[in-house]
């Protein structure tokens, strides 16, 4: 059913679009301009006569699902706006218009946000009208209320609340806050909250963007037009910057330009040579396809008469030396023949009785492919499955080309991916941490983050005691570019390339105009929650920018990641560095659209560990220049971004229990004059890219701090039973712990073990589950932290009795 629906949508998109795009389809179709000629390939350009990074606003996440199914090249960026969700897409003007014709709200380029004020006014008017609606009283569940600082020390407020009536689209929540302890609610400001839905389901209410405020609030009151109200404390998000102590200066700032994969790999190789006692350079076992393509040439402009040819050899291995010509013999009734001399193919076209060329595209294709000598050199095809009934035109000698433009310093051979292992003791006895970057080629800042991290660890080791502890107590693996072939292609050929360069397309999609639409999205090629399992956010179309490949783990780049974590099972933590948007995320990362069936959520102890760690990690990011990652962009991928079927963080967590995060470096920049946030894009000016690399390298170092704390943690957790509510005949309670930990409990008086019920999460972003009993009940329980320390050294699988015990009484 899913495939049929996609085919219908794809067919509709093709019919409306009518040009050859990297918006790709499994079904064949024609790509024509209005005058019947083939449109040019999408080209990279800063001007809007080429490809632009455009804003699209959809009503909810089902709109994102539709764009994904159509194969639209979406950035990994989602921002709630007042009238829905803003996403960014790589589009040409023709593609933008085609989406508008289909009913999508394609707006301006992200560098121009003139319509923002108008949208805000319209949304405010709509919310005021909705507030007037009468309804029964609802219950409000507080999720988060925090203030934080970002660039230029500007203060912001973030609030998230769930309404029991939230499934009703007329439910409106309004937040008011004070201007500090002892001041009145409302003195700090008032703002209407936006209703957030995902896959058609209500999630909660929040601000579209964090609200700029002038003073740190102590309390906030949220009211509903349905009658509900709740007042809560507002806490500070992210800790204060660390104070650097000691007499030894910490050195940083080791990147001074954007680097391609060849440069990045040479850089870590030189570090391994310079620091042999602290490093090991690991050659990963699977070489990539390489920065190479078959050479091609296309003859003709009208689709029915187009013939294109593709070399059997890669362009760098002889394909670029092949030529082909279509010759008018100049006589009547000439037969169609094909001749080959060395690497030159000559097609003598057939003529009719009046001497006019009569060979059709289909006939030329059959003649070339049927000639044994020509077939050794190349393959001929009609245009995108066209029957090829049009008569071809004569064409001069044309040299086939792979169209690759990188300098000779970039090898065309399969690429040897390398990982840099850093640690004083690299024998598998230390907790391992895997830091990896640039799964997506166009994200140029991310390899700089990995390089900067490696440089800091090695060059500060001798003098900085904190760095020495990390290198001595951990086993660190840094893979600075997961997608080397795509990196080269993005740097030198098509800057918006997301995928690798492996072309799985059949002839119906493999013409030269589609050359920017080939490749596999490596972060959709993994085995958990894949599109092949029915999860959303990946594609089976070979020209989609989220193409998951012909099968799970089909790509050497993805298999190299899996090989690394399998070969070194001491790896317990991982960080996948992406861009852009300023997100900090963790599993689950995928769901099935029907019913929004999410991959199993982590248990409450692990979720608490993620949140506690995020406060420290993001505080370290903030140290560099004050960038505050929003609370609304912190959390599981499916909660704060969208579904990403077959991503690597899910692969490592669900298959191996590796605690993994995702950075989306490049947080939105706030302009205090215009009071607007502006997205930075994939490839900001290097001045901005440099700052992003510095601050998120801070984040990587912080993750190593977290991992070291885990590795050296011998402290047992403590837990308490906390009564939440008492009413006649029933008592509701939960458990609190001194640190992130799971709680196992029994209510029948039996001894708690690992087979006993485990305290769960109440719901998405809602905190711990509560339990209700209706009679006097003896509760037995123990807690265990993420590092495996059990409270009071209790032995759940033994015969010990030193578990916690408390009777919950009923009024």
mmCIF file of N, CA, C and O in Angstrom, residues 81-145:
data_model
loop_
_atom_site.group_PDB
_atom_site.id
_atom_site.type_symbol
_atom_site.label_atom_id
_atom_site.label_comp_id
_atom_site.label_asym_id
_atom_site.label_seq_id
_atom_site.Cartn_x
_atom_site.Cartn_y
_atom_site.Cartn_z
ATOM 1 N N UNK A 81 7.093 27.241 13.379
ATOM 2 C CA UNK A 81 6.725 28.632 13.172
ATOM 3 C C UNK A 81 5.257 28.772 13.535
ATOM 4 O O UNK A 81 4.575 27.789 13.806
ATOM 5 N N UNK A 82 4.786 29.971 13.524
ATOM 6 C CA UNK A 82 3.452 30.197 14.058
ATOM 7 C C UNK A 82 2.353 29.502 13.274
ATOM 8 O O UNK A 82 1.296 29.212 13.811
ATOM 9 N N UNK A 83 2.573 29.264 11.985
ATOM 10 C CA UNK A 83 1.523 28.630 11.194
ATOM 11 C C UNK A 83 1.918 27.231 10.733
ATOM 12 O O UNK A 83 1.389 26.718 9.763
ATOM 13 N N UNK A 84 2.851 26.598 11.437
ATOM 14 C CA UNK A 84 3.199 25.229 11.104
ATOM 15 C C UNK A 84 4.642 24.921 11.416
ATOM 16 O O UNK A 84 5.137 25.226 12.499
ATOM 17 N N UNK A 85 5.336 24.315 10.464
ATOM 18 C CA UNK A 85 6.730 23.918 10.631
ATOM 19 C C UNK A 85 7.520 24.407 9.427
ATOM 20 O O UNK A 85 7.122 24.195 8.281
ATOM 21 N N UNK A 86 8.644 25.065 9.688
ATOM 22 C CA UNK A 86 9.527 25.522 8.616
ATOM 23 C C UNK A 86 10.619 24.496 8.367
ATOM 24 O O UNK A 86 11.284 24.040 9.296
ATOM 25 N N UNK A 87 10.787 24.089 7.121
ATOM 26 C CA UNK A 87 11.899 23.228 6.720
ATOM 27 C C UNK A 87 12.636 23.937 5.596
ATOM 28 O O UNK A 87 12.125 24.862 4.969
ATOM 29 N N UNK A 88 13.851 23.516 5.364
ATOM 30 C CA UNK A 88 14.668 24.105 4.312
ATOM 31 C C UNK A 88 14.962 23.055 3.262
ATOM 32 O O UNK A 88 15.221 21.891 3.585
ATOM 33 N N UNK A 89 14.933 23.447 1.998
ATOM 34 C CA UNK A 89 15.114 22.501 0.903
ATOM 35 C C UNK A 89 16.013 23.098 -0.171
ATOM 36 O O UNK A 89 16.017 24.310 -0.392
ATOM 37 N N UNK A 90 16.759 22.228 -0.818
ATOM 38 C CA UNK A 90 17.607 22.632 -1.935
ATOM 39 C C UNK A 90 16.749 22.586 -3.199
ATOM 40 O O UNK A 90 16.353 21.519 -3.651
ATOM 41 N N UNK A 91 16.466 23.760 -3.775
ATOM 42 C CA UNK A 91 15.539 23.837 -4.900
ATOM 43 C C UNK A 91 16.039 24.829 -5.939
ATOM 44 O O UNK A 91 16.618 25.861 -5.613
ATOM 45 N N UNK A 92 15.777 24.503 -7.186
ATOM 46 C CA UNK A 92 15.930 25.482 -8.259
ATOM 47 C C UNK A 92 14.630 26.280 -8.350
ATOM 48 O O UNK A 92 13.612 25.884 -7.773
ATOM 49 N N UNK A 93 14.627 27.398 -9.065
ATOM 50 C CA UNK A 93 13.374 28.138 -9.204
ATOM 51 C C UNK A 93 12.249 27.297 -9.814
ATOM 52 O O UNK A 93 11.097 27.410 -9.404
ATOM 53 N N UNK A 94 12.603 26.442 -10.797
ATOM 54 C CA UNK A 94 11.569 25.602 -11.410
ATOM 55 C C UNK A 94 10.995 24.613 -10.400
ATOM 56 O O UNK A 94 9.795 24.347 -10.359
ATOM 57 N N UNK A 95 11.871 24.064 -9.571
ATOM 58 C CA UNK A 95 11.412 23.117 -8.562
ATOM 59 C C UNK A 95 10.543 23.810 -7.513
ATOM 60 O O UNK A 95 9.530 23.267 -7.068
ATOM 61 N N UNK A 96 10.937 25.021 -7.129
ATOM 62 C CA UNK A 96 10.129 25.782 -6.181
ATOM 63 C C UNK A 96 8.729 26.002 -6.724
ATOM 64 O O UNK A 96 7.731 25.833 -6.018
ATOM 65 N N UNK A 97 8.636 26.382 -8.000
ATOM 66 C CA UNK A 97 7.335 26.637 -8.596
ATOM 67 C C UNK A 97 6.515 25.360 -8.690
ATOM 68 O O UNK A 97 5.295 25.375 -8.467
ATOM 69 N N UNK A 98 7.189 24.245 -9.009
ATOM 70 C CA UNK A 98 6.461 22.978 -9.108
ATOM 71 C C UNK A 98 5.862 22.594 -7.762
ATOM 72 O O UNK A 98 4.719 22.122 -7.691
ATOM 73 N N UNK A 99 6.588 22.797 -6.689
ATOM 74 C CA UNK A 99 6.048 22.508 -5.365
ATOM 75 C C UNK A 99 4.902 23.449 -5.023
ATOM 76 O O UNK A 99 3.903 23.041 -4.425
ATOM 77 N N UNK A 100 5.015 24.713 -5.404
ATOM 78 C CA UNK A 100 3.906 25.652 -5.172
ATOM 79 C C UNK A 100 2.653 25.190 -5.918
ATOM 80 O O UNK A 100 1.535 25.274 -5.406
ATOM 81 N N UNK A 101 2.861 24.710 -7.146
ATOM 82 C CA UNK A 101 1.722 24.233 -7.935
ATOM 83 C C UNK A 101 1.042 23.042 -7.271
ATOM 84 O O UNK A 101 -0.145 22.792 -7.491
ATOM 85 N N UNK A 102 1.800 22.282 -6.464
ATOM 86 C CA UNK A 102 1.231 21.131 -5.764
ATOM 87 C C UNK A 102 0.592 21.530 -4.438
ATOM 88 O O UNK A 102 0.065 20.684 -3.718
ATOM 89 N N UNK A 103 0.663 22.833 -4.083
ATOM 90 C CA UNK A 103 0.031 23.306 -2.862
ATOM 91 C C UNK A 103 0.977 23.534 -1.707
ATOM 92 O O UNK A 103 0.531 23.902 -0.614
ATOM 93 N N UNK A 104 2.283 23.325 -1.896
ATOM 94 C CA UNK A 104 3.241 23.561 -0.827
ATOM 95 C C UNK A 104 3.557 25.054 -0.717
ATOM 96 O O UNK A 104 3.632 25.757 -1.717
ATOM 97 N N UNK A 105 3.768 25.484 0.511
ATOM 98 C CA UNK A 105 4.071 26.885 0.786
ATOM 99 C C UNK A 105 5.578 27.096 0.699
ATOM 100 O O UNK A 105 6.277 27.116 1.715
ATOM 101 N N UNK A 106 6.093 27.264 -0.506
ATOM 102 C CA UNK A 106 7.511 27.533 -0.713
ATOM 103 C C UNK A 106 7.717 29.033 -0.616
ATOM 104 O O UNK A 106 7.156 29.800 -1.400
ATOM 105 N N UNK A 107 8.537 29.457 0.344
ATOM 106 C CA UNK A 107 8.728 30.877 0.579
ATOM 107 C C UNK A 107 10.088 31.317 0.044
ATOM 108 O O UNK A 107 10.569 30.774 -0.946
ATOM 109 N N UNK A 108 10.696 32.276 0.717
ATOM 110 C CA UNK A 108 11.923 32.867 0.191
ATOM 111 C C UNK A 108 13.154 32.072 0.615
ATOM 112 O O UNK A 108 13.064 31.095 1.341
ATOM 113 N N UNK A 109 14.301 32.514 0.107
ATOM 114 C CA UNK A 109 15.561 31.937 0.548
ATOM 115 C C UNK A 109 15.791 32.314 2.005
ATOM 116 O O UNK A 109 15.311 33.341 2.478
ATOM 117 N N UNK A 110 16.530 31.493 2.738
ATOM 118 C CA UNK A 110 16.656 31.740 4.171
ATOM 119 C C UNK A 110 17.403 33.031 4.480
ATOM 120 O O UNK A 110 17.333 33.533 5.595
ATOM 121 N N UNK A 111 18.126 33.547 3.516
ATOM 122 C CA UNK A 111 18.836 34.796 3.762
ATOM 123 C C UNK A 111 17.908 36.011 3.700
ATOM 124 O O UNK A 111 18.310 37.114 4.019
ATOM 125 N N UNK A 112 16.660 35.780 3.283
ATOM 126 C CA UNK A 112 15.687 36.866 3.177
ATOM 127 C C UNK A 112 14.432 36.463 3.931
ATOM 128 O O UNK A 112 13.695 35.586 3.502
ATOM 129 N N UNK A 113 14.189 37.076 5.053
ATOM 130 C CA UNK A 113 13.042 36.715 5.891
ATOM 131 C C UNK A 113 12.091 37.897 6.056
ATOM 132 O O UNK A 113 11.587 38.173 7.144
ATOM 133 N N UNK A 114 11.829 38.608 4.972
ATOM 134 C CA UNK A 114 10.971 39.790 5.037
ATOM 135 C C UNK A 114 9.530 39.464 5.420
ATOM 136 O O UNK A 114 8.796 40.314 5.926
ATOM 137 N N UNK A 115 9.108 38.248 5.147
ATOM 138 C CA UNK A 115 7.718 37.906 5.428
ATOM 139 C C UNK A 115 7.512 37.444 6.865
ATOM 140 O O UNK A 115 6.403 37.100 7.261
ATOM 141 N N UNK A 116 8.565 37.440 7.680
ATOM 142 C CA UNK A 116 8.455 36.941 9.052
ATOM 143 C C UNK A 116 7.457 37.756 9.872
ATOM 144 O O UNK A 116 6.596 37.203 10.556
ATOM 145 N N UNK A 117 7.558 39.091 9.805
ATOM 146 C CA UNK A 117 6.671 39.942 10.599
ATOM 147 C C UNK A 117 5.210 39.727 10.201
ATOM 148 O O UNK A 117 4.314 39.687 11.046
ATOM 149 N N UNK A 118 4.972 39.578 8.905
ATOM 150 C CA UNK A 118 3.601 39.361 8.436
ATOM 151 C C UNK A 118 3.049 38.049 8.979
ATOM 152 O O UNK A 118 1.890 37.979 9.414
ATOM 153 N N UNK A 119 3.859 37.005 8.945
ATOM 154 C CA UNK A 119 3.419 35.721 9.482
ATOM 155 C C UNK A 119 3.105 35.823 10.966
ATOM 156 O O UNK A 119 2.129 35.253 11.460
ATOM 157 N N UNK A 120 3.949 36.557 11.706
ATOM 158 C CA UNK A 120 3.735 36.708 13.140
ATOM 159 C C UNK A 120 2.416 37.436 13.420
ATOM 160 O O UNK A 120 1.653 37.049 14.317
ATOM 161 N N UNK A 121 2.125 38.482 12.647
ATOM 162 C CA UNK A 121 0.894 39.243 12.841
ATOM 163 C C UNK A 121 -0.329 38.380 12.564
ATOM 164 O O UNK A 121 -1.303 38.376 13.331
ATOM 165 N N UNK A 122 -0.258 37.640 11.460
ATOM 166 C CA UNK A 122 -1.383 36.778 11.094
ATOM 167 C C UNK A 122 -1.625 35.712 12.150
ATOM 168 O O UNK A 122 -2.759 35.425 12.538
ATOM 169 N N UNK A 123 -0.527 35.091 12.621
ATOM 170 C CA UNK A 123 -0.646 34.042 13.623
ATOM 171 C C UNK A 123 -1.232 34.598 14.930
ATOM 172 O O UNK A 123 -2.110 33.980 15.548
ATOM 173 N N UNK A 124 -0.774 35.789 15.341
ATOM 174 C CA UNK A 124 -1.268 36.385 16.587
ATOM 175 C C UNK A 124 -2.764 36.661 16.502
ATOM 176 O O UNK A 124 -3.506 36.432 17.466
ATOM 177 N N UNK A 125 -3.213 37.149 15.328
ATOM 178 C CA UNK A 125 -4.631 37.424 15.156
ATOM 179 C C UNK A 125 -5.448 36.138 15.234
ATOM 180 O O UNK A 125 -6.517 36.092 15.844
ATOM 181 N N UNK A 126 -4.920 35.074 14.627
ATOM 182 C CA UNK A 126 -5.616 33.785 14.663
ATOM 183 C C UNK A 126 -5.698 33.261 16.082
ATOM 184 O O UNK A 126 -6.745 32.763 16.528
ATOM 185 N N UNK A 127 -4.613 33.373 16.827
ATOM 186 C CA UNK A 127 -4.600 32.888 18.199
ATOM 187 C C UNK A 127 -5.562 33.678 19.087
ATOM 188 O O UNK A 127 -6.228 33.116 19.946
ATOM 189 N N UNK A 128 -5.641 34.988 18.853
ATOM 190 C CA UNK A 128 -6.576 35.792 19.655
ATOM 191 C C UNK A 128 -8.005 35.369 19.380
ATOM 192 O O UNK A 128 -8.840 35.315 20.289
ATOM 193 N N UNK A 129 -8.281 35.041 18.115
ATOM 194 C CA UNK A 129 -9.634 34.595 17.780
ATOM 195 C C UNK A 129 -9.939 33.244 18.418
ATOM 196 O O UNK A 129 -11.041 33.006 18.920
ATOM 197 N N UNK A 130 -8.955 32.341 18.403
ATOM 198 C CA UNK A 130 -9.171 31.021 18.984
ATOM 199 C C UNK A 130 -9.353 31.085 20.492
ATOM 200 O O UNK A 130 -10.070 30.284 21.089
ATOM 201 N N UNK A 131 -8.670 32.045 21.128
ATOM 202 C CA UNK A 131 -8.745 32.164 22.588
ATOM 203 C C UNK A 131 -10.175 32.434 23.045
ATOM 204 O O UNK A 131 -10.567 32.070 24.165
ATOM 205 N N UNK A 132 -10.960 33.056 22.172
ATOM 206 C CA UNK A 132 -12.336 33.398 22.537
ATOM 207 C C UNK A 132 -13.261 32.188 22.570
ATOM 208 O O UNK A 132 -14.391 32.270 23.062
ATOM 209 N N UNK A 133 -12.779 31.043 22.042
ATOM 210 C CA UNK A 133 -13.644 29.857 21.987
ATOM 211 C C UNK A 133 -13.892 29.317 23.388
ATOM 212 O O UNK A 133 -12.997 29.252 24.227
ATOM 213 N N UNK A 134 -15.126 28.924 23.659
ATOM 214 C CA UNK A 134 -15.470 28.378 24.973
ATOM 215 C C UNK A 134 -15.314 26.862 24.944
ATOM 216 O O UNK A 134 -15.592 26.200 23.950
ATOM 217 N N UNK A 135 -14.860 26.293 26.080
ATOM 218 C CA UNK A 135 -14.697 24.848 26.150
ATOM 219 C C UNK A 135 -14.613 24.437 27.608
ATOM 220 O O UNK A 135 -14.519 25.271 28.511
ATOM 221 N N UNK A 136 -14.656 23.145 27.855
ATOM 222 C CA UNK A 136 -14.541 22.648 29.219
ATOM 223 C C UNK A 136 -13.107 22.784 29.702
ATOM 224 O O UNK A 136 -12.174 22.863 28.916
ATOM 225 N N UNK A 137 -12.939 22.832 31.021
ATOM 226 C CA UNK A 137 -11.621 23.008 31.609
ATOM 227 C C UNK A 137 -10.704 21.841 31.266
ATOM 228 O O UNK A 137 -11.091 20.686 31.388
ATOM 229 N N UNK A 138 -9.475 22.160 30.859
ATOM 230 C CA UNK A 138 -8.492 21.115 30.569
ATOM 231 C C UNK A 138 -7.441 21.070 31.674
ATOM 232 O O UNK A 138 -7.365 21.959 32.526
ATOM 233 N N UNK A 139 -6.656 20.001 31.666
ATOM 234 C CA UNK A 139 -5.550 19.840 32.615
ATOM 235 C C UNK A 139 -4.241 20.104 31.892
ATOM 236 O O UNK A 139 -4.005 19.564 30.801
ATOM 237 N N UNK A 140 -3.384 20.914 32.491
ATOM 238 C CA UNK A 140 -2.091 21.243 31.893
ATOM 239 C C UNK A 140 -0.977 20.479 32.604
ATOM 240 O O UNK A 140 -0.889 20.519 33.839
ATOM 241 N N UNK A 141 -0.164 19.789 31.834
ATOM 242 C CA UNK A 141 0.998 19.066 32.365
ATOM 243 C C UNK A 141 2.261 19.800 31.962
ATOM 244 O O UNK A 141 2.541 19.957 30.773
ATOM 245 N N UNK A 142 3.020 20.254 32.941
ATOM 246 C CA UNK A 142 4.228 21.025 32.670
ATOM 247 C C UNK A 142 5.342 20.094 32.225
ATOM 248 O O UNK A 142 5.629 19.081 32.870
ATOM 249 N N UNK A 143 5.993 20.423 31.124
ATOM 250 C CA UNK A 143 7.113 19.634 30.633
ATOM 251 C C UNK A 143 8.440 20.329 30.926
ATOM 252 O O UNK A 143 9.328 19.751 31.543
ATOM 253 N N UNK A 144 8.574 21.583 30.486
ATOM 254 C CA UNK A 144 9.827 22.310 30.707
ATOM 255 C C UNK A 144 9.530 23.808 30.815
ATOM 256 O O UNK A 144 8.647 24.325 30.115
ATOM 257 N N UNK A 145 10.297 24.484 31.679
ATOM 258 C CA UNK A 145 10.229 25.952 31.773
ATOM 259 C C UNK A 145 11.625 26.430 32.152
ATOM 260 O O UNK A 145 12.075 26.200 33.276
#
